[in-house]
Amino acid sequence: MTQLKTLLTRFRNALRLASPALLVASLLAPGLAFGAETPVADKGDTAWLLTSTMLVILMTIPGLALFYGGMVRSKNVLSVLMQVFMTFCLIALLWAVYGYSIAFTSGSAFFGGFDRLFMSGLTVESLAATFSKGVYVPEMAYFVFQLTFACITPCLIVGAFAERIKFSAVLVFMVFWFTFSYLPIAHMVWFWAGPDAYTDAEAGAAAGATAGFLFQKGALDFAGGAVVHINAGIAGLVGACFLGKRVGIGRSSFQPHNLPMVMIGTCLLWVGWFGFNVGSNLEANGLAAQVFANTILATAAAALAWSFAEWAFRGTPTMLGAASGAIAGLVAITPACGWVGPMGAIVIGLIAGLVCLWAVTKLKAMLGYDDSLDVFGVHGVGGITGALLTAVFCDPSLGGTGVYDYVANAVAPYSMSAQFIAQLWAVGTTVVWSGVVSMAGFALVKATIGLRVSEDQEREGLDTVSHGESAYT
Amino acid sequence: MTQLKTLLTRFRNALRLASPALLVASLLAPGLAFGAETPVADKGDTAWLLTSTMLVILMTIPGLALFYGGMVRSKNVLSVLMQVFMTFCLIALLWAVYGYSIAFTSGSAFFGGFDRLFMSGLTVESLAATFSKGVYVPEMAYFVFQLTFACITPCLIVGAFAERIKFSAVLVFMVFWFTFSYLPIAHMVWFWAGPDAYTDAEAGAAAGATAGFLFQKGALDFAGGAVVHINAGIAGLVGACFLGKRVGIGRSSFQPHNLPMVMIGTCLLWVGWFGFNVGSNLEANGLAAQVFANTILATAAAALAWSFAEWAFRGTPTMLGAASGAIAGLVAITPACGWVGPMGAIVIGLIAGLVCLWAVTKLKAMLGYDDSLDVFGVHGVGGITGALLTAVFCDPSLGGTGVYDYVANAVAPYSMSAQFIAQLWAVGTTVVWSGVVSMAGFALVKATIGLRVSEDQEREGLDTVSHGESAYT
Amino acid sequence: MTQLKTLLTRFRNALRLASPALLVASLLAPGLAFGAETPVADKGDTAWLLTSTMLVILMTIPGLALFYGGMVRSKNVLSVLMQVFMTFCLIALLWAVYGYSIAFTSGSAFFGGFDRLFMSGLTVESLAATFSKGVYVPEMAYFVFQLTFACITPCLIVGAFAERIKFSAVLVFMVFWFTFSYLPIAHMVWFWAGPDAYTDAEAGAAAGATAGFLFQKGALDFAGGAVVHINAGIAGLVGACFLGKRVGIGRSSFQPHNLPMVMIGTCLLWVGWFGFNVGSNLEANGLAAQVFANTILATAAAALAWSFAEWAFRGTPTMLGAASGAIAGLVAITPACGWVGPMGAIVIGLIAGLVCLWAVTKLKAMLGYDDSLDVFGVHGVGGITGALLTAVFCDPSLGGTGVYDYVANAVAPYSMSAQFIAQLWAVGTTVVWSGVVSMAGFALVKATIGLRVSEDQEREGLDTVSHGESAYT
Amino acid sequence: MKLITAIIKPFKLDDVRQAVTEMGVQGITVTEVKGYGRQRGHTELYRGAEYVVDFLPKTKLELAVTDDIVEQVVEAIANTARTGKIGDGKIFVTQLDEVVRIRTGETGGEAV
Amino acid sequence: MKLITAIIKPFKLDDVRQAVTEMGVQGITVTEVKGYGRQRGHTELYRGAEYVVDFLPKTKLELAVTDDIVEQVVEAIANTARTGKIGDGKIFVTQLDEVVRIRTGETGGEAV
Amino acid sequence: MKLITAIIKPFKLDDVRQAVTEMGVQGITVTEVKGYGRQRGHTELYRGAEYVVDFLPKTKLELAVTDDIVEQVVEAIANTARTGKIGDGKIFVTQLDEVVRIRTGETGGEAV
Ligand SMILES: Nc1ncnc2c1ncn2[C@@H]1O[C@H](COP(=O)(O)OP(=O)(O)O)[C@@H](O)[C@H]1O
Ligand SMILES: Nc1ncnc2c1ncn2[C@@H]1O[C@H](COP(=O)(O)OP(=O)(O)O)[C@@H](O)[C@H]1O
Ligand SMILES: Nc1ncnc2c1ncn2[C@@H]1O[C@H](COP(=O)(O)OP(=O)(O)O)[C@@H](O)[C@H]1O
């Protein structure tokens, strides 16, 4: 136990633990006394970061929107598209107004500060740190890249309460949840002072103390297993419970109205996920390429695992199963993608495919909630699976990268058990935090404007009722 | 007035006023006497420029095609897809044959020359100037990037006369309009000698005199508000008037046949627009990232503005409204995206969303034209809105970048009124020029091969009549 | 004839002949004695290579899947989507396990070795050679880029036996064909020691002797005309013959069930092809931009050629024709794109559009096979056309680049006839090799698990029968 | 035997199906149709264009029943499908000369 | 009361609707169908394959009318839908035993 | 004249069309429908949710024929559409009061 504490302290102090972080150019100045040159962003890195940002948008609109939209009945497809589209737009503005500041400026271990409210001080010259000493990207690029993460996460939740929620309820809940769950979790997991702060043990300790809570715990979350997927998955579960089951469930058919649309959505999610995962590396280098490879291989493995299991147990491998498996693999590799080797990625994919299949068939049936499009079963369960397996396959002896010690400027000795505990901290904190915030949010909306449309409206379909349109004529 | 003239003269001479421009490697040689090294294209810039080119293609085919295709009735969807697809192909070839040469080589202030006919002299070694001194990109990359702008602009017009025009009429008109409206306007707005020509006041004056007419007027058009959107919007308006109303308008239903298709198209337009706007920066740097941020924020703001206004006035926010709002925002931020700050971008988006909503509901009803898919209401009106607001939010005191003086190598003092007048020049010139060319073009086609299919054919649908196919079986 | 032999020997020894190749970092060490610095990958190149990889995935899933899926009847659309999706996933894993090693490590002239089995030795630091001396990219990036080529090629074959094959038969055949046809052909055409090995004539001769069989023959295949398209086209032809005609052919309607879906697929194929062709250049430079231009121009020319020919002979230009023409152009420019000038590309496109139209109408009718989606007519015939025309338009006197002599460090004198013969070698070898392997593969599957579903199942549709789902409800 | 054809609001399908099943109706055929009755098309303002939406989506049910239960079934459908608002729909009853059950070849009342 | 079923070319729908509305027809039900009559399927050459297109898209109208206007309505439909080319369509008239208007419960002629 | 309405499994359409054409039937109208008969909906497990699939896709054929061939045609349809499994479908025969051929204006037996 003492040993563990020591380990965690070490993690807390010095290691290359989490995804991106920000270093404001002005803060940078003193650090530059140590180096001789003013850092300048590499245009190749910037090009890749902008490309990645574009990809995460593609992944959300239209990717996620189509993935979800194809799975609902045709009378509700527009409502899902609108919920995703409008949530994206709304959160984008909030990100510029206060989101970025709260997530990525220094404050407490749980919330950031207000230095960047309305993007003040964020200029075309500001730089943000990467994971390599002396390597910076334009802070504005980091801002837009992270904006897309902030936007897609609430959109993921939409799947849980699809086909029965009021449109206004969606918007109000999203603002609440984004502010009180997404922003703090992002800060806890990803905020740190950047590698150049770790000049020696003391400076490293000082820098470490300014990082987010879970970063200090040593949790590894390369591209958002906890911040994005567990976070959204739990909110989905809470939402499904608060909303209650859809009318007719178990009696009528709820088959996806357009499976090719689901397939397009899946593919765009996969393609866009290269921006999500590989962009999180912030640099266009060999490790970026490995993250890319991992994102292909884990996904392919998970899709195959789900399909073959379905073939074995159900008789036929379905397109929806293959698509679901792919998403499960993508979710599970997200926290791990920069820490594990390609063979580790394949194993993570295989496991995630089977675990999520179990979650959406057995677990869901056992618990009896109606999570319309399996947000919890895929993002929640897949995210937890990935977060925990990260600790396993990060191990250099299993082909992982290990964890880098920025004080020693070398890979640190690896303890799987210590890392596993750090991962449990991340999972547990996210589950509890998002759970509590989500309950508060749904309760609030229910008590004020109401959550659900009337039964007749639900039968008629949300497209007509909430948006006055029909998808197809 | 004298002061104004002085200001405009200064603009004319030296400033970083407009979007990209070309410097042929051979012309470059003398300039190189000043510097010591042969310039070499940065691979990061090239990577981003190629990515951007790909994105503008994605934005056109399938993006724009789907956006338009989903809005027509199912019997006409293929005709719209074909008109966009074939126009794209046709203009691509013409761009290589004479378009690029006329737009981007030096000639008069209104038309370029014939140096690059059939791409002669354009090799893998030729370089084109950017907006930074000493920074070049491969001219071939600039060629393909600009090709995509030349291709998408005529395609935009297709929406105005959809559902009733002859296929052959589309093709003939496009060739005419591309040659006599797109190419000269592009030359007038974007052609200049590049920043390295502005070595001192005298050289700057000499270089300025070789630039295009509107460039000399000091008009700012970062990514094509005038060249692309106003230009196409006016052609659309003229086309709608020449063609006349669709049979059954006001009596039968003209609801979009497939709104998810419209939504996919909108999203691909948005995603592709990052290539359009950010690529226009020609470099992958901090300003590129700011253009990216502006393109997200203005669009999100416009989509929200349109939707909420619709919610207030119509009772429900529609998917088509959100999509239309997004496009309105994209159009309006296009001329402004490299000159304004993110908060300015949000305001531009909010205004554009409301103004375009007004244009497609009130203005269109007042004027009584049948612009099938609101090319004028969105691209024309949105483009004018954006062009004028550029003058407002370019102001450094409102968060804009101001205008760079390449002779002084510093941002010049900013006069909003002078800039506003420069923008009016751009708007006015484009409106008149495109209007006249479009009238000539439609009149010519009408007099020769005819513009419109017969009434019976129109009822049967253009897919069967013009293409011998049905979209869905 | 002697002269020819000499020429071929020269080709064999020293020239920049084919697409990418690999140089393991460890092998690199000795070479580095010559240079002073350790080579480092340019981040702009890496950014473009990762972008290209993403694009080739987009091109396959959903691009190719939609292109094919839209062309079948609605009862079979999911089966096609699944066949493409699962083949992609399966081959991705096999590529990591043994594919990459067999294709891109040194072994015989026909097969590579086992050094990279399970990606052993492939780290984030390993580098791969490009076509420029001293320029390297991360080997991991090269691995994922080539993975996408390995994945899309078998997927192309799916179109030939669509609407009647058993799902299990697809998977088994794909594994067989990938192993015994794709991998060796890729090795034969693309494997070489990299340009840095060609330090002098002797070293060049030694290096040349380690290259693949067709590389040694001097065949030019920039992005996979032989490796991908002829290879898959022949497999498709053999498959169509083995499977036999679909039930009802000639009696019932086999019209595409969703032409907008075909159009989306076509556009995504085109967009993704920029990754395919331009990425094959491995560097983000002026030549990359020229490859980009060629890929636009040839495709546009081919789409126009097909459409206008159809307009002339059939009465109306169809969307399916324009789409088919575009694909034909893309296929034909693939082997040529890095060797020909833009005007050559246009001519190649025009020819390919007409030749493929002839192939899918006249040739197919003459031979009487039922290649459901014209894999042979477009990929086989288009690939052969492109491979042969490469020899013509590579000629510097026709605007081509000629062939680079890495020993002399200059473009070598060009012999069109010699190059034509080298191209014939590539075409002939691929046709025979793929033909034989495909026959063996289909015969094997037929004899074991069977190739075709029952007639009743075929009538009912593969979606229900093989996957237990309906595409639309 | 009679053929009952009911044109109802689409979202009432589930309820009606359940109601008639309880009366012993053995089969239903459902078609998606569009129509208008006294519920006329309304004018809709949509992105600037005013559109007359003449035809609204409806669901057509066809039920072949034996003579004895015709009246009850018609009543059950009418009661279940009624919302009291315009556009509730219509029920038509026509004479069936013959019914054949394909699988068994049975005809008449047996086959319904 | 009679049920008039007309199978027409889709693009004639608007005209026919207008014509019958003028005669006092209160409601129409429209179904998208495919069919062939003496206008047989034609052979089409499409991307290399020759396809027999048997069934062409048609629109089916169903109108319940009172006996007194049946003939006029049938004539109006026939006249409006006629183009003189093959494939113009057919009109069928059948007896309606009963009509119920769901909203009000009215039956018979009132309900049509 | 009679109107034969047959509800069959979709993949039997080609065979049935061929069979009735051979008997001299001059026209067919086809509608995509959903339905159930004694072949009831089955429960399906799909990505975790158990769904009741009530209505299965069927194809509805309508054929107007002269009285003399009604029986043969009904028999031909039944024989061709039969697979012996549940869900094979039903055939309904109703009286046709009048038939009009729109192009020519012919009526009655001529018009069928
Ligand atoms: N006379 C009619 N003939 C055929 N269909 C009818 C007729 N009247 C109504 N319908 C069908 O019933 C649907 C609902 O009719 P509804 O508007 O409720 O009729 P009403 O108000 O006349 O009772 C219509 O959309 C139409 O499909
Ligand atoms: N005997 C029939 N039974 C059912 N439907 C028919 C019949 N004859 C024609 N139809 C329907 O009418 C449509 C148009 O028929 P058409 O080709 O004009 O018939 P004809 O040439 O025999 O008058 C057909 O597509 C079909 O849907
Ligand atoms: N009584 C009925 N009324 C209307 N349609 C029916 C009836 N019975 C069957 N059908 C239609 O016929 C189709 C096939 O019926 P099937 O399951 O074969 O009936 P059964 O088993 O009762 O013979 C059903 O899907 C339905 O569309």
mmCIF file with all atom_site columns, N, CA, C and O in Angstrom, chain F residues 75-92:
data_model
loop_
_atom_site.group_PDB
_atom_site.id
_atom_site.type_symbol
_atom_site.label_atom_id
_atom_site.label_alt_id
_atom_site.label_comp_id
_atom_site.label_asym_id
_atom_site.label_entity_id
_atom_site.label_seq_id
_atom_site.pdbx_PDB_ins_code
_atom_site.Cartn_x
_atom_site.Cartn_y
_atom_site.Cartn_z
_atom_site.occupancy
_atom_site.B_iso_or_equiv
_atom_site.pdbx_formal_charge
_atom_site.auth_seq_id
_atom_site.auth_comp_id
_atom_site.auth_asym_id
_atom_site.auth_atom_id
_atom_site.pdbx_PDB_model_num
ATOM 1  N N  . GLU F 1 75 ? -56.962 -20.598 -59.698 1.00 0.00 ? 75 GLU F N  1
ATOM 2  C CA . GLU F 1 75 ? -56.259 -21.861 -59.470 1.00 0.00 ? 75 GLU F CA 1
ATOM 3  C C  . GLU F 1 75 ? -54.774 -21.738 -59.827 1.00 0.00 ? 75 GLU F C  1
ATOM 4  O O  . GLU F 1 75 ? -53.901 -22.203 -59.110 1.00 0.00 ? 75 GLU F O  1
ATOM 5  N N  . ALA F 1 76 ? -54.527 -21.078 -60.960 1.00 0.00 ? 76 ALA F N  1
ATOM 6  C CA . ALA F 1 76 ? -53.138 -20.907 -61.398 1.00 0.00 ? 76 ALA F CA 1
ATOM 7  C C  . ALA F 1 76 ? -52.344 -20.121 -60.365 1.00 0.00 ? 76 ALA F C  1
ATOM 8  O O  . ALA F 1 76 ? -51.208 -20.476 -60.018 1.00 0.00 ? 76 ALA F O  1
ATOM 9  N N  . ILE F 1 77 ? -52.957 -19.073 -59.851 1.00 0.00 ? 77 ILE F N  1
ATOM 10 C CA . ILE F 1 77 ? -52.253 -18.276 -58.845 1.00 0.00 ? 77 ILE F CA 1
ATOM 11 C C  . ILE F 1 77 ? -51.975 -19.137 -57.620 1.00 0.00 ? 77 ILE F C  1
ATOM 12 O O  . ILE F 1 77 ? -50.849 -19.184 -57.106 1.00 0.00 ? 77 ILE F O  1
ATOM 13 N N  . ALA F 1 78 ? -53.005 -19.808 -57.151 1.00 0.00 ? 78 ALA F N  1
ATOM 14 C CA . ALA F 1 78 ? -52.846 -20.611 -55.940 1.00 0.00 ? 78 ALA F CA 1
ATOM 15 C C  . ALA F 1 78 ? -51.755 -21.651 -56.120 1.00 0.00 ? 78 ALA F C  1
ATOM 16 O O  . ALA F 1 78 ? -50.889 -21.834 -55.253 1.00 0.00 ? 78 ALA F O  1
ATOM 17 N N  . ASN F 1 79 ? -51.770 -22.292 -57.253 1.00 0.00 ? 79 ASN F N  1
ATOM 18 C CA . ASN F 1 79 ? -50.769 -23.340 -57.469 1.00 0.00 ? 79 ASN F CA 1
ATOM 19 C C  . ASN F 1 79 ? -49.349 -22.789 -57.568 1.00 0.00 ? 79 ASN F C  1
ATOM 20 O O  . ASN F 1 79 ? -48.407 -23.395 -57.072 1.00 0.00 ? 79 ASN F O  1
ATOM 21 N N  . THR F 1 80 ? -49.228 -21.674 -58.236 1.00 0.00 ? 80 THR F N  1
ATOM 22 C CA . THR F 1 80 ? -47.881 -21.135 -58.428 1.00 0.00 ? 80 THR F CA 1
ATOM 23 C C  . THR F 1 80 ? -47.336 -20.510 -57.155 1.00 0.00 ? 80 THR F C  1
ATOM 24 O O  . THR F 1 80 ? -46.143 -20.569 -56.873 1.00 0.00 ? 80 THR F O  1
ATOM 25 N N  . ALA F 1 81 ? -48.230 -19.893 -56.372 1.00 0.00 ? 81 ALA F N  1
ATOM 26 C CA . ALA F 1 81 ? -47.758 -19.163 -55.201 1.00 0.00 ? 81 ALA F CA 1
ATOM 27 C C  . ALA F 1 81 ? -47.524 -20.082 -54.003 1.00 0.00 ? 81 ALA F C  1
ATOM 28 O O  . ALA F 1 81 ? -46.936 -19.674 -53.008 1.00 0.00 ? 81 ALA F O  1
ATOM 29 N N  . ARG F 1 82 ? -47.998 -21.295 -54.110 1.00 0.00 ? 82 ARG F N  1
ATOM 30 C CA . ARG F 1 82 ? -47.928 -22.198 -52.963 1.00 0.00 ? 82 ARG F CA 1
ATOM 31 C C  . ARG F 1 82 ? -46.495 -22.687 -52.716 1.00 0.00 ? 82 ARG F C  1
ATOM 32 O O  . ARG F 1 82 ? -45.811 -23.137 -53.620 1.00 0.00 ? 82 ARG F O  1
ATOM 33 N N  . THR F 1 83 ? -46.039 -22.543 -51.451 1.00 0.00 ? 83 THR F N  1
ATOM 34 C CA . THR F 1 83 ? -44.764 -23.152 -51.078 1.00 0.00 ? 83 THR F CA 1
ATOM 35 C C  . THR F 1 83 ? -45.024 -24.215 -50.030 1.00 0.00 ? 83 THR F C  1
ATOM 36 O O  . THR F 1 83 ? -44.150 -24.975 -49.686 1.00 0.00 ? 83 THR F O  1
ATOM 37 N N  . GLY F 1 84 ? -46.253 -24.210 -49.492 1.00 0.00 ? 84 GLY F N  1
ATOM 38 C CA . GLY F 1 84 ? -46.592 -25.182 -48.456 1.00 0.00 ? 84 GLY F CA 1
ATOM 39 C C  . GLY F 1 84 ? -46.242 -24.707 -47.057 1.00 0.00 ? 84 GLY F C  1
ATOM 40 O O  . GLY F 1 84 ? -46.528 -25.382 -46.070 1.00 0.00 ? 84 GLY F O  1
ATOM 41 N N  . LYS F 1 85 ? -45.613 -23.569 -46.966 1.00 0.00 ? 85 LYS F N  1
ATOM 42 C CA . LYS F 1 85 ? -45.265 -23.037 -45.640 1.00 0.00 ? 85 LYS F CA 1
ATOM 43 C C  . LYS F 1 85 ? -46.264 -21.953 -45.242 1.00 0.00 ? 85 LYS F C  1
ATOM 44 O O  . LYS F 1 85 ? -46.934 -21.378 -46.094 1.00 0.00 ? 85 LYS F O  1
ATOM 45 N N  . ILE F 1 86 ? -46.327 -21.655 -43.957 1.00 0.00 ? 86 ILE F N  1
ATOM 46 C CA . ILE F 1 86 ? -47.247 -20.596 -43.526 1.00 0.00 ? 86 ILE F CA 1
ATOM 47 C C  . ILE F 1 86 ? -46.868 -19.280 -44.188 1.00 0.00 ? 86 ILE F C  1
ATOM 48 O O  . ILE F 1 86 ? -45.724 -19.058 -44.542 1.00 0.00 ? 86 ILE F O  1
ATOM 49 N N  . GLY F 1 87 ? -47.898 -18.465 -44.359 1.00 0.00 ? 87 GLY F N  1
ATOM 50 C CA . GLY F 1 87 ? -47.659 -17.170 -44.978 1.00 0.00 ? 87 GLY F CA 1
ATOM 51 C C  . GLY F 1 87 ? -47.770 -17.184 -46.487 1.00 0.00 ? 87 GLY F C  1
ATOM 52 O O  . GLY F 1 87 ? -47.407 -16.224 -47.158 1.00 0.00 ? 87 GLY F O  1
ATOM 53 N N  . ASP F 1 88 ? -48.300 -18.269 -47.047 1.00 0.00 ? 88 ASP F N  1
ATOM 54 C CA . ASP F 1 88 ? -48.404 -18.358 -48.509 1.00 0.00 ? 88 ASP F CA 1
ATOM 55 C C  . ASP F 1 88 ? -49.394 -17.356 -49.087 1.00 0.00 ? 88 ASP F C  1
ATOM 56 O O  . ASP F 1 88 ? -49.270 -16.957 -50.240 1.00 0.00 ? 88 ASP F O  1
ATOM 57 N N  . GLY F 1 89 ? -50.386 -16.981 -48.292 1.00 0.00 ? 89 GLY F N  1
ATOM 58 C CA . GLY F 1 89 ? -51.262 -15.903 -48.749 1.00 0.00 ? 89 GLY F CA 1
ATOM 59 C C  . GLY F 1 89 ? -52.682 -16.307 -49.030 1.00 0.00 ? 89 GLY F C  1
ATOM 60 O O  . GLY F 1 89 ? -53.115 -17.441 -48.771 1.00 0.00 ? 89 GLY F O  1
ATOM 61 N N  . LYS F 1 90 ? -53.411 -15.349 -49.559 1.00 0.00 ? 90 LYS F N  1
ATOM 62 C CA . LYS F 1 90 ? -54.852 -15.483 -49.777 1.00 0.00 ? 90 LYS F CA 1
ATOM 63 C C  . LYS F 1 90 ? -55.209 -14.932 -51.147 1.00 0.00 ? 90 LYS F C  1
ATOM 64 O O  . LYS F 1 90 ? -54.524 -14.072 -51.679 1.00 0.00 ? 90 LYS F O  1
ATOM 65 N N  . ILE F 1 91 ? -56.339 -15.420 -51.634 1.00 0.00 ? 91 ILE F N  1
ATOM 66 C CA . ILE F 1 91 ? -56.893 -14.855 -52.865 1.00 0.00 ? 91 ILE F CA 1
ATOM 67 C C  . ILE F 1 91 ? -58.335 -14.451 -52.598 1.00 0.00 ? 91 ILE F C  1
ATOM 68 O O  . ILE F 1 91 ? -59.091 -15.233 -52.018 1.00 0.00 ? 91 ILE F O  1
ATOM 69 N N  . PHE F 1 92 ? -58.697 -13.241 -52.975 1.00 0.00 ? 92 PHE F N  1
ATOM 70 C CA . PHE F 1 92 ? -60.069 -12.767 -52.819 1.00 0.00 ? 92 PHE F CA 1
ATOM 71 C C  . PHE F 1 92 ? -60.654 -12.484 -54.195 1.00 0.00 ? 92 PHE F C  1
ATOM 72 O O  . PHE F 1 92 ? -59.986 -11.938 -55.065 1.00 0.00 ? 92 PHE F O  1
#
